[in-house]
Short mmCIF file of C-alpha atoms in Angstrom, two decimals:
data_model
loop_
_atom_site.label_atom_id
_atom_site.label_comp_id
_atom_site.label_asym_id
_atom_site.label_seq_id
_atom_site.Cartn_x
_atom_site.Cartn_y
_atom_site.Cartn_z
CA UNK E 1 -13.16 6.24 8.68
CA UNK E 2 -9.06 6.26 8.62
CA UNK E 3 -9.45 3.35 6.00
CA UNK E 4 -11.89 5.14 4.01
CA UNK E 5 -9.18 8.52 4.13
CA UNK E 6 -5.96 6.26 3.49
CA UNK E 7 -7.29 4.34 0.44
CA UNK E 8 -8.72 7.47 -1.62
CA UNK E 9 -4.98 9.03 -0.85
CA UNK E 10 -3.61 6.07 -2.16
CA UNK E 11 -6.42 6.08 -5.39
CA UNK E 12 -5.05 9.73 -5.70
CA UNK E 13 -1.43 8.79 -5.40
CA UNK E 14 -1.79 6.44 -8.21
CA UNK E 15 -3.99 7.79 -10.01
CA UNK E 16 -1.59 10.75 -10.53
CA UNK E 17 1.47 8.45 -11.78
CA UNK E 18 -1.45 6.77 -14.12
CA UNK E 19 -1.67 10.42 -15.50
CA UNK E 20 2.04 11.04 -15.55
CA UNK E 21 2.61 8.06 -17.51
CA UNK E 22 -0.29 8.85 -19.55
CA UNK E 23 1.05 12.04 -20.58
CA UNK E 24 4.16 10.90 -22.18
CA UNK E 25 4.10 11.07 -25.62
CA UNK E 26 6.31 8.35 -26.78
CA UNK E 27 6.70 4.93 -25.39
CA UNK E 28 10.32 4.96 -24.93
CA UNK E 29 10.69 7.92 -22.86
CA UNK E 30 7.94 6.45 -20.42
CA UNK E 31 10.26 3.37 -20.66
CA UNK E 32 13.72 5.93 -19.85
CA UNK E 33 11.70 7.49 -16.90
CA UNK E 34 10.73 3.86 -15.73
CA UNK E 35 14.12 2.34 -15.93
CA UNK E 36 16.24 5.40 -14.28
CA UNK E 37 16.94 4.95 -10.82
CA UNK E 38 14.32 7.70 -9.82
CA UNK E 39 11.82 6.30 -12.00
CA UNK E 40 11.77 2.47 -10.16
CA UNK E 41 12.38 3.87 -6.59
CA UNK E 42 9.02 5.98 -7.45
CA UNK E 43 7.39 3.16 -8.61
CA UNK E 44 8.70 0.49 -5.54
CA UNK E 45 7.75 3.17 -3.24
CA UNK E 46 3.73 3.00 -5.00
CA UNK E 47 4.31 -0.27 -4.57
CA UNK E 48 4.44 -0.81 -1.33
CA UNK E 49 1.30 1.85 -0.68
CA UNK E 50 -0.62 -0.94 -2.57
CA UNK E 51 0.32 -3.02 -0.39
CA UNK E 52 -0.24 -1.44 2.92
CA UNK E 53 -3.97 -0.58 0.82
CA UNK E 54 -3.80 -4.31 0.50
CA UNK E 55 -2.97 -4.92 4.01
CA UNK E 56 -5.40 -2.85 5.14
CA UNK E 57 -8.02 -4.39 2.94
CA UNK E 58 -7.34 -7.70 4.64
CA UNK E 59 -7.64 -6.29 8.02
CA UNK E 60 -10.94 -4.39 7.89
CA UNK E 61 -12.48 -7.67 6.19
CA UNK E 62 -11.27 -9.80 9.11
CA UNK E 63 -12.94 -7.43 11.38
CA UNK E 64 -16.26 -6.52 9.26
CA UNK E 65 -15.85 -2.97 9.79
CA UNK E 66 -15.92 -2.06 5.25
CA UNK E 67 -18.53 -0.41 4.69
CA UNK E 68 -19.93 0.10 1.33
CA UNK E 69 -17.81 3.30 0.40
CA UNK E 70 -14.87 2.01 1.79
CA UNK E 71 -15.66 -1.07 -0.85
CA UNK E 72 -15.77 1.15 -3.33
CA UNK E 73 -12.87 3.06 -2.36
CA UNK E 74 -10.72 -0.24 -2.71
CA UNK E 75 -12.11 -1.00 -5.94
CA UNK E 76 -10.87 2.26 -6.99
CA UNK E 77 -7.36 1.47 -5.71
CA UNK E 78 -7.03 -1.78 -7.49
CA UNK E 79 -8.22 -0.01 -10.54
CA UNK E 80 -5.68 2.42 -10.42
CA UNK E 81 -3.01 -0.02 -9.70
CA UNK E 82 -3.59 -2.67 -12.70
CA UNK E 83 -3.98 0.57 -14.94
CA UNK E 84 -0.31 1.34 -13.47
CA UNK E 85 0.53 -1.93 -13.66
CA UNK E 86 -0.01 -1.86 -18.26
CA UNK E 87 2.74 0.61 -17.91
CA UNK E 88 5.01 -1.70 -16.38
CA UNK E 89 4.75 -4.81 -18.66
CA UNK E 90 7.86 -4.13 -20.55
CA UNK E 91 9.98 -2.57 -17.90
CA UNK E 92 12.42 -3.57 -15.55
CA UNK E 93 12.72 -7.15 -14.66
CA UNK E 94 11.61 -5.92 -11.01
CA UNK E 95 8.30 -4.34 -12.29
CA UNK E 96 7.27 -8.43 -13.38
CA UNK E 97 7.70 -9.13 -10.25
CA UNK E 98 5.00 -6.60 -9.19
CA UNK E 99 2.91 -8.41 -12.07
CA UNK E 100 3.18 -11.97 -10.72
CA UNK E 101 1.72 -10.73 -7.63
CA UNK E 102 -2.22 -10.81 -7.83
CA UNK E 103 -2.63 -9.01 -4.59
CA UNK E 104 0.91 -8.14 -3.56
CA UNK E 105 0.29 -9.91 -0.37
CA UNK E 106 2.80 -12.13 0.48
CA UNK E 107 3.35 -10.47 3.32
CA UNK E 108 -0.02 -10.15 5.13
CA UNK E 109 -0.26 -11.40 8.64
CA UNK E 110 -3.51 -11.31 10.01
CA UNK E 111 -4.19 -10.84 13.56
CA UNK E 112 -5.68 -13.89 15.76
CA UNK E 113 -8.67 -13.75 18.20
CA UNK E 114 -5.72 -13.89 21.06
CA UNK E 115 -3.45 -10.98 19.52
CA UNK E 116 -3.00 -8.38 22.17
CA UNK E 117 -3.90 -5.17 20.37
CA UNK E 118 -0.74 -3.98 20.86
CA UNK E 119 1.05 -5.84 18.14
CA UNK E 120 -2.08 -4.80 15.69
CA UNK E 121 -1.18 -1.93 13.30
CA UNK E 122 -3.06 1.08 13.96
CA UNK E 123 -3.30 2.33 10.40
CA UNK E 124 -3.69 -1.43 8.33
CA UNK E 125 -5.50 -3.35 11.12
CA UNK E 126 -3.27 -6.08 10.54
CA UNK E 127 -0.62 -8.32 12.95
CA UNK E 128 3.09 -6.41 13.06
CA UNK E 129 5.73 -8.79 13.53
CA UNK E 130 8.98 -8.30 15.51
CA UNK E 131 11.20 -9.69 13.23
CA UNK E 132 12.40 -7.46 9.81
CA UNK E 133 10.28 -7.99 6.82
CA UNK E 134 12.95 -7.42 4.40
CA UNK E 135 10.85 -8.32 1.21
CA UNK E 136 8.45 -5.60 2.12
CA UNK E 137 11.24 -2.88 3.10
CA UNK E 138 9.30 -2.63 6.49
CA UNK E 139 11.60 -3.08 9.15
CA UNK E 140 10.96 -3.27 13.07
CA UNK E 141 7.60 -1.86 14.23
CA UNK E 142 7.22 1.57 14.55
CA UNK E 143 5.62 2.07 18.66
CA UNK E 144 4.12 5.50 19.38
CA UNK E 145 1.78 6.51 21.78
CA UNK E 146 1.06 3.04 22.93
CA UNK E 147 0.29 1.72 19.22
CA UNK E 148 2.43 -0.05 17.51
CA UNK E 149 2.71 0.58 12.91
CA UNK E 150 4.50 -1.48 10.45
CA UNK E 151 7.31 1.74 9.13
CA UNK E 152 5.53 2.14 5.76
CA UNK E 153 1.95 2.48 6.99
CA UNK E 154 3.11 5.36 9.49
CA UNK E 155 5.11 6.88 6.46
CA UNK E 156 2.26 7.14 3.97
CA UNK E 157 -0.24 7.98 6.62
CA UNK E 158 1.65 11.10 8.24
CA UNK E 159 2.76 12.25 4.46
CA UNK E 160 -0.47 11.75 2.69
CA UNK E 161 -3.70 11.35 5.21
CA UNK E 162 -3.00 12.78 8.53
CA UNK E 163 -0.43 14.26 10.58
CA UNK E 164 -1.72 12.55 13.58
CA UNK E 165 -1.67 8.39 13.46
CA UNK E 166 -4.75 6.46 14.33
CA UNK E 167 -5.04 4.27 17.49
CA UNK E 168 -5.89 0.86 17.20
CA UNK E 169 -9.42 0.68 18.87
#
């Protein structure tokens, strides 16, 4: 159920910067807003929630727990994200970066039969490693109540889902 909550938060999240965008009138404003330092920390930061959707994606499938709605749900976010994505084509040279990567999952890391759940994020189902992940701005695990969170899953969860983190069952 947590998967099903995070991923329509993160089809709402960007699907309200696809209407933002939308609703500029000329092309180089959106382009201004893109480029200022606000504008590409705002769109980094969505981003990496497509990734952690990603992530999450990834770890449900490894352990055959999406359901139909939750498919659809994830549909819905990669939707919103290439839709994003057209506004980015002739932005910053970061933002073709974020257009090279099909999935934007270089940086999965799924868990193996032997992983101890403890080193399995609670939110994105997926393997948390010890070490910085400096391409992904995650940095060491988050541990709380046992569980252990890569830093941007816990972020976007408490903000946008829940104010209480899920447990890794």
């Amino acid at each position: 159920m947590g998967a099903l909550k995070y991923n329509i938060c993160t089809c709402g999240v960007i699907g309200k910067a696809n209407e933002i965008l939308a609703g500029i009138s000329h092309p180089s404003v959106c382009s201004e807003v893109l480029l200022s330092k606000p504008g590409t920390a705002y769109i980094l930061g969505l981003s990496e929630v497509y990734r952690v959707s990603k992530r999450m994606e990834d770890g449900v499938k490894t352990r055959q727990l999406a359901s139909e709605l939750l498919q659809h749900a994830l549909r819905e976010v990669d939707l919103a994200w290439n839709n994003l994505l057209s506004f980015l084509v002739f932005g910053h040279p970061m933002f073709q970066m974020l257009l090279l990567e099909p999935s934007a999952e270089s940086d999965s890391h799924l868990p193996g039969p032997n992983l101890a759940p403890g080193h399995v994020c609670g939110v994105c189902l997926t393997e948390v490693k010890q070490e910085s992940e400096v391409q992904t701005g995650n940095s060491d695990p988050i541990i709380y109540q046992g569980s252990c969170y890569h830093a941007s899953c816990a972020n976007f969860w408490l903000n946008c889902v829940d104010s209480t983190l899920p447990r890794e069952k």
